[in-house]
Amino acid sequence: RRPSHARRPTTLAMVQSNDENIAMLFSMGFDHEQALQALDDSGGNVERALDSLLGGGDEGLSGAGGAPLPFAGIITHGDVRAVHSEISQYNDPMGRSACTSIALTMALKVLSQLHACDSAVPPDEFVDASFLSTSIQEGIQLFSKLRNNSGVEHLSVEEVLGANNKSFASLSMLGNSPRQGILDSTNDLSPMGLEAVLSQCQAEATNPNSFSAIVLTKPPETVLVVLPPASSNSQTYALLDSHPRPNQLPPHNPAGSYVLFHPNLQSLVQSLKEIFPATNLGSDVPEIMAMMYNSFDVYTFQHR
């Protein structure tokens, strides 16, 4: 159920100051009323609110009596295959704002593995629960170090890379990065929509025979997308997400991080739209401000 439009803030400033935690919980599959109630009960603490929502009862996403739903770790839902890890960025107190560092860590590990095997082994053969957990832990360690040095809560891609030139030396950020897009619920074929922007990133890859890692960020959240070469027969389009989003993993809806393997770009885009839905801010918000709120950035990387 989508949030009630009647309760949406009507200015960009109000959205940014009041709705960040609600939007995060909503993106995980909880409805607007659940998120509001949980945040109210927890005094505005999003970690405690998330624990409450995931803890069960009739309002949570667990089984009867709050018992976790049974889950084997791998789900096939339609044409999408998912791998799940019980570890998310929220398992560590320092992890709440670490998603950009985690996504870059995942990009480095994925591209390094692909480079080592000359892209002969696609990501769905080595990105597993252990890969997710290890990447999250390494990304949080990196974020903790950077935050202690800078004091900044949400680090940009440029800030993470700039402070770790040697760590990410094997990554080549393509010259068109960052490329900006705009979420649009009314036009799937928009030239600045998710599908068009990702298609451009894939087509403009420096090495046409190598996979590309796309760090996609819409503040305050960042995820990683892995695209096969445009000339390849590979059907592996991967979405790696360190946030717990139970709605992305039906029918058991477990909490934790996950990777979704898609057979094509269109399927991948549908999953991204679940995470980053276009938001209608109302007619009293200027169009340019609404576009800014619905904007996203993508950074394309390949292995040197």
CSV table of C-alpha atoms in Angstrom, one decimal:
chain,number,residue,atom,x,y,z
A,1,ARG,CA,0.0,0.0,0.0
A,2,ARG,CA,1.4,3.3,-1.0
A,3,PRO,CA,1.5,6.3,1.5
A,4,SER,CA,-1.6,8.4,1.5
A,5,HIS,CA,-1.1,11.5,-0.7
A,6,ALA,CA,-3.2,13.5,1.8
A,7,ARG,CA,-0.4,13.1,4.4
A,8,ARG,CA,2.5,14.0,2.1
A,9,PRO,CA,4.5,17.1,3.0
A,10,THR,CA,3.9,19.8,0.5
A,11,THR,CA,7.3,21.5,0.4
A,12,LEU,CA,10.7,20.0,-0.5
A,13,ALA,CA,12.2,21.2,2.8
A,14,MET,CA,9.5,19.4,4.7
A,15,VAL,CA,10.0,16.2,2.7
A,16,GLN,CA,13.7,16.3,3.3
A,17,SER,CA,13.5,17.1,7.0
A,18,ASN,CA,10.6,14.9,8.1
A,19,ASP,CA,10.3,12.0,5.6
A,20,GLU,CA,13.7,10.5,5.3
A,21,ASN,CA,13.1,7.8,8.0
A,22,ILE,CA,9.6,7.1,6.8
A,23,ALA,CA,10.7,6.8,3.2
A,24,MET,CA,13.4,4.4,4.2
A,25,LEU,CA,10.9,2.1,6.1
A,26,PHE,CA,8.4,2.5,3.3
A,27,SER,CA,11.0,1.3,0.8
A,28,MET,CA,11.5,-1.8,2.9
A,29,GLY,CA,7.9,-2.8,2.4
A,30,PHE,CA,6.1,-1.3,5.4
A,31,ASP,CA,3.2,1.0,4.7
A,32,HIS,CA,3.1,4.7,5.7
A,33,GLU,CA,0.9,4.1,8.8
A,34,GLN,CA,3.2,1.3,10.1
A,35,ALA,CA,6.3,3.5,9.7
A,36,LEU,CA,4.7,6.5,11.4
A,37,GLN,CA,3.5,4.4,14.3
A,38,ALA,CA,6.8,2.6,14.8
A,39,LEU,CA,8.8,5.8,14.7
A,40,ASP,CA,6.4,7.4,17.2
A,41,ASP,CA,6.7,4.4,19.5
A,42,SER,CA,10.5,4.5,19.3
A,43,GLY,CA,10.8,8.2,19.9
A,44,GLY,CA,12.0,8.7,16.3
A,45,ASN,CA,14.8,6.2,16.5
A,46,VAL,CA,14.8,4.4,13.1
A,47,GLU,CA,16.9,1.4,14.3
A,48,ARG,CA,14.4,0.7,17.1
A,49,ALA,CA,11.5,1.3,14.8
A,50,LEU,CA,12.9,-1.2,12.3
A,51,ASP,CA,13.5,-3.8,15.0
A,52,SER,CA,9.9,-3.3,16.1
A,53,LEU,CA,8.5,-3.8,12.6
A,54,LEU,CA,10.6,-6.8,11.9
A,55,GLY,CA,10.0,-8.3,15.3
A,56,GLY,CA,6.6,-9.7,14.4
A,57,GLY,CA,3.2,-9.7,15.8
A,58,ASP,CA,0.4,-9.1,13.4
A,59,GLU,CA,2.0,-5.9,12.0
A,60,GLY,CA,5.4,-7.3,11.2
A,61,LEU,CA,6.7,-9.5,8.4
A,62,SER,CA,7.4,-12.5,10.6
A,63,GLY,CA,5.3,-15.6,11.4
A,64,ALA,CA,2.8,-16.3,14.1
A,65,GLY,CA,4.0,-15.2,17.5
A,66,GLY,CA,6.8,-13.2,16.0
A,67,ALA,CA,8.7,-16.3,14.9
A,68,PRO,CA,10.9,-15.8,11.8
A,69,LEU,CA,9.5,-17.1,8.6
A,70,PRO,CA,11.3,-20.2,7.3
A,71,PHE,CA,13.8,-19.2,4.6
A,72,ALA,CA,16.5,-21.2,2.8
A,73,GLY,CA,18.6,-18.2,1.5
A,74,ILE,CA,17.8,-18.5,-2.2
A,75,ILE,CA,14.5,-17.6,-3.7
A,76,THR,CA,13.3,-17.9,-7.3
A,77,HIS,CA,10.4,-15.5,-8.0
A,78,GLY,CA,9.2,-15.5,-11.5
A,79,ASP,CA,12.2,-14.9,-13.7
A,80,VAL,CA,14.2,-13.3,-10.9
A,81,ARG,CA,16.6,-15.3,-8.6
A,82,ALA,CA,17.4,-13.8,-5.2
A,83,VAL,CA,20.2,-14.6,-2.8
A,84,HIS,CA,19.8,-13.4,0.8
A,85,SER,CA,22.1,-12.8,3.7
A,86,GLU,CA,20.9,-12.3,7.3
A,87,ILE,CA,23.4,-9.5,7.6
A,88,SER,CA,22.4,-5.9,6.5
A,89,GLN,CA,24.1,-2.6,7.1
A,90,TYR,CA,21.8,-2.1,10.1
A,91,ASN,CA,23.4,-5.0,12.0
A,92,ASP,CA,26.2,-2.6,12.9
A,93,PRO,CA,25.5,0.7,14.8
A,94,MET,CA,27.9,2.4,12.4
A,95,GLY,CA,26.2,1.0,9.3
A,96,ARG,CA,23.1,3.1,9.0
A,97,SER,CA,24.7,5.6,6.6
A,98,ALA,CA,27.4,3.4,5.1
A,99,CYS,CA,25.6,2.3,2.0
A,100,THR,CA,27.8,4.3,-0.4
A,101,SER,CA,31.0,2.8,1.0
A,102,ILE,CA,29.4,-0.6,0.9
A,103,ALA,CA,28.3,-0.3,-2.7
A,104,LEU,CA,31.8,0.8,-3.8
A,105,THR,CA,33.3,-2.1,-1.8
A,106,MET,CA,30.9,-4.5,-3.6
A,107,ALA,CA,31.8,-2.9,-7.0
A,108,LEU,CA,35.5,-3.4,-6.3
A,109,LYS,CA,35.0,-7.0,-5.3
A,110,VAL,CA,32.7,-7.9,-8.2
A,111,LEU,CA,34.8,-6.4,-10.9
A,112,SER,CA,38.0,-7.8,-9.4
A,113,GLN,CA,36.5,-11.3,-9.5
A,114,LEU,CA,35.3,-10.8,-13.0
A,115,HIS,CA,38.6,-9.5,-14.2
A,116,ALA,CA,40.4,-12.5,-12.6
A,117,CYS,CA,38.3,-14.9,-14.6
A,118,ASP,CA,38.2,-12.8,-17.8
A,119,SER,CA,34.4,-12.4,-17.3
A,120,ALA,CA,34.0,-16.1,-17.9
A,121,VAL,CA,32.2,-16.7,-14.6
A,122,PRO,CA,29.1,-14.4,-14.3
A,123,PRO,CA,28.3,-12.7,-11.0
A,124,ASP,CA,25.5,-15.2,-10.2
A,125,GLU,CA,28.1,-17.9,-9.8
A,126,PHE,CA,30.1,-16.2,-7.0
A,127,VAL,CA,27.9,-13.4,-5.4
A,128,ASP,CA,26.4,-15.4,-2.5
A,129,ALA,CA,25.4,-14.7,1.1
A,130,SER,CA,29.0,-14.9,2.2
A,131,PHE,CA,30.0,-12.3,-0.4
A,132,LEU,CA,27.2,-10.0,0.8
A,133,SER,CA,28.1,-10.3,4.5
A,134,THR,CA,31.8,-9.8,3.9
A,135,SER,CA,31.3,-6.8,1.6
A,136,ILE,CA,29.0,-5.1,4.1
A,137,GLN,CA,31.4,-5.6,7.0
A,138,GLU,CA,34.3,-4.3,4.9
A,139,GLY,CA,32.2,-1.3,3.7
A,140,ILE,CA,31.2,-0.4,7.2
A,141,GLN,CA,34.8,-0.5,8.4
A,142,LEU,CA,35.8,1.8,5.5
A,143,PHE,CA,32.9,4.2,6.3
A,144,SER,CA,33.7,4.2,10.0
A,145,LYS,CA,37.3,5.3,9.3
A,146,LEU,CA,36.2,8.0,6.9
A,147,ARG,CA,33.5,9.3,9.2
A,148,ASN,CA,35.9,9.5,12.1
A,149,ASN,CA,38.2,11.6,9.9
A,150,SER,CA,35.6,13.8,8.3
A,151,GLY,CA,32.6,13.9,10.7
A,152,VAL,CA,30.2,13.7,7.7
A,153,GLU,CA,27.1,11.5,8.1
A,154,HIS,CA,26.4,10.7,4.4
A,155,LEU,CA,29.5,10.4,2.2
A,156,SER,CA,29.3,10.9,-1.5
A,157,VAL,CA,31.0,8.6,-4.1
A,158,GLU,CA,33.6,11.3,-4.7
A,159,GLU,CA,34.4,11.6,-1.0
A,160,VAL,CA,34.9,7.9,-0.6
A,161,LEU,CA,37.1,7.5,-3.7
A,162,GLY,CA,39.1,10.7,-2.9
A,163,ALA,CA,40.0,9.4,0.6
A,164,ASN,CA,40.9,5.9,-0.7
A,165,ASN,CA,42.8,6.4,-4.0
A,166,LYS,CA,45.0,3.3,-3.4
A,167,SER,CA,42.2,1.0,-2.3
A,168,PHE,CA,40.1,1.7,-5.4
A,169,ALA,CA,43.0,2.1,-7.8
A,170,SER,CA,41.9,-0.9,-9.9
A,171,LEU,CA,38.6,0.8,-10.6
A,172,SER,CA,38.2,3.1,-13.6
A,173,MET,CA,35.3,5.5,-13.4
A,174,LEU,CA,34.0,6.3,-16.8
A,175,GLY,CA,34.2,9.8,-18.1
A,176,ASN,CA,30.5,10.4,-18.3
A,177,SER,CA,30.1,9.8,-14.5
A,178,PRO,CA,28.1,10.9,-12.7
A,179,ARG,CA,25.2,10.7,-15.1
A,180,GLN,CA,22.0,12.1,-13.7
A,181,GLY,CA,18.5,10.8,-14.2
A,182,ILE,CA,15.0,11.6,-13.0
A,183,LEU,CA,12.4,9.1,-11.7
A,184,ASP,CA,9.2,9.5,-13.6
A,185,SER,CA,6.1,7.4,-12.9
A,186,THR,CA,4.3,8.7,-16.0
A,187,ASN,CA,6.7,7.9,-18.7
A,188,ASP,CA,8.7,4.6,-18.7
A,189,LEU,CA,10.5,5.7,-21.9
A,190,SER,CA,11.8,9.0,-20.5
A,191,PRO,CA,15.3,9.7,-21.9
A,192,MET,CA,16.4,10.4,-18.3
A,193,GLY,CA,14.6,7.5,-16.7
A,194,LEU,CA,16.2,4.5,-15.2
A,195,GLU,CA,16.1,2.2,-18.2
A,196,ALA,CA,17.4,4.9,-20.6
A,197,VAL,CA,20.2,6.0,-18.3
A,198,LEU,CA,21.4,2.4,-17.6
A,199,SER,CA,21.2,1.5,-21.3
A,200,GLN,CA,23.5,4.5,-22.0
A,201,CYS,CA,26.0,3.4,-19.3
A,202,GLN,CA,26.1,-0.1,-20.8
A,203,ALA,CA,26.5,1.2,-24.4
A,204,GLU,CA,29.3,3.6,-23.5
A,205,ALA,CA,31.4,1.2,-21.5
A,206,THR,CA,35.1,1.8,-22.3
A,207,ASN,CA,35.7,-2.0,-22.6
A,208,PRO,CA,32.8,-3.4,-24.6
A,209,ASN,CA,33.7,-6.9,-23.5
A,210,SER,CA,33.7,-6.4,-19.7
A,211,PHE,CA,31.0,-6.1,-17.1
A,212,SER,CA,30.2,-2.7,-15.7
A,213,ALA,CA,29.4,-1.8,-12.0
A,214,ILE,CA,26.9,1.0,-11.6
A,215,VAL,CA,26.8,2.8,-8.2
A,216,LEU,CA,23.3,4.2,-8.2
A,217,THR,CA,22.5,6.8,-5.5
A,218,LYS,CA,19.3,8.6,-4.6
A,219,PRO,CA,20.0,10.3,-1.3
A,220,PRO,CA,20.1,9.0,1.3
A,221,GLU,CA,20.4,5.5,-0.2
A,222,THR,CA,22.9,3.9,-2.6
A,223,VAL,CA,22.8,0.4,-4.3
A,224,LEU,CA,25.0,-1.4,-6.8
A,225,VAL,CA,23.9,-2.6,-10.2
A,226,VAL,CA,26.1,-4.9,-12.3
A,227,LEU,CA,25.5,-4.9,-16.1
A,228,PRO,CA,26.9,-7.4,-18.6
A,229,PRO,CA,28.7,-6.2,-21.8
A,230,ALA,CA,26.3,-4.9,-24.4
A,231,SER,CA,27.7,-7.3,-26.9
A,232,SER,CA,27.5,-10.3,-24.6
A,233,ASN,CA,25.1,-13.2,-24.5
A,234,SER,CA,25.1,-13.0,-20.7
A,235,GLN,CA,21.7,-12.7,-19.1
A,236,THR,CA,23.0,-11.6,-15.7
A,237,TYR,CA,21.7,-8.2,-14.6
A,238,ALA,CA,22.4,-8.0,-10.9
A,239,LEU,CA,21.1,-5.7,-8.1
A,240,LEU,CA,23.1,-5.7,-4.9
A,241,ASP,CA,21.5,-4.0,-1.9
A,242,SER,CA,22.8,-3.7,1.7
A,243,HIS,CA,19.5,-2.5,3.0
A,244,PRO,CA,16.9,-4.9,4.4
A,245,ARG,CA,13.8,-4.7,2.0
A,246,PRO,CA,11.6,-7.7,2.8
A,247,ASN,CA,9.2,-6.7,0.0
A,248,GLN,CA,11.9,-7.5,-2.6
A,249,LEU,CA,12.0,-11.1,-1.4
A,250,PRO,CA,8.6,-12.8,-1.6
A,251,PRO,CA,7.1,-15.0,-0.4
A,252,HIS,CA,9.1,-15.3,2.8
A,253,ASN,CA,10.1,-11.6,3.0
A,254,PRO,CA,13.2,-12.0,5.2
A,255,ALA,CA,15.1,-9.1,6.6
A,256,GLY,CA,18.8,-8.6,5.6
A,257,SER,CA,20.8,-7.8,2.5
A,258,TYR,CA,20.2,-9.4,-0.8
A,259,VAL,CA,21.2,-9.7,-4.5
A,260,LEU,CA,18.6,-10.1,-7.3
A,261,PHE,CA,19.7,-11.7,-10.6
A,262,HIS,CA,17.5,-10.6,-13.5
A,263,PRO,CA,17.4,-12.0,-17.1
A,264,ASN,CA,17.2,-8.6,-18.7
A,265,LEU,CA,17.5,-4.8,-18.2
A,266,GLN,CA,13.7,-4.3,-18.1
A,267,SER,CA,13.3,-6.8,-15.2
A,268,LEU,CA,16.1,-5.0,-13.3
A,269,VAL,CA,14.5,-1.6,-13.8
A,270,GLN,CA,11.3,-2.9,-12.3
A,271,SER,CA,13.1,-4.0,-9.1
A,272,LEU,CA,14.8,-0.5,-9.0
A,273,LYS,CA,11.5,1.2,-9.2
A,274,GLU,CA,10.3,-0.7,-6.1
A,275,ILE,CA,13.3,0.8,-4.2
A,276,PHE,CA,13.2,4.2,-5.7
A,277,PRO,CA,9.5,5.0,-6.7
A,278,ALA,CA,8.9,8.4,-8.2
A,279,THR,CA,7.3,10.8,-5.7
A,280,ASN,CA,4.5,13.2,-6.5
A,281,LEU,CA,5.1,16.2,-4.2
A,282,GLY,CA,1.9,17.9,-5.2
A,283,SER,CA,1.0,20.8,-7.4
A,284,ASP,CA,2.2,23.5,-4.9
A,285,VAL,CA,5.8,22.3,-5.3
A,286,PRO,CA,7.6,24.0,-8.2
A,287,GLU,CA,8.5,21.6,-11.0
A,288,ILE,CA,12.2,22.2,-10.8
A,289,MET,CA,12.1,21.3,-7.1
A,290,ALA,CA,10.1,18.1,-7.7
A,291,MET,CA,12.6,17.1,-10.4
A,292,MET,CA,15.5,17.7,-8.0
A,293,TYR,CA,13.8,15.5,-5.3
A,294,ASN,CA,13.3,12.7,-7.9
A,295,SER,CA,16.8,12.9,-9.3
A,296,PHE,CA,19.3,10.1,-9.1
A,297,ASP,CA,23.0,9.8,-10.0
A,298,VAL,CA,24.8,6.8,-11.5
A,299,TYR,CA,28.6,6.2,-11.5
A,300,THR,CA,29.9,3.7,-14.0
A,301,PHE,CA,33.0,1.6,-13.2
A,302,GLN,CA,35.0,-1.0,-15.0
A,303,HIS,CA,38.2,-2.8,-14.1
A,304,ARG,CA,41.3,-1.1,-15.4
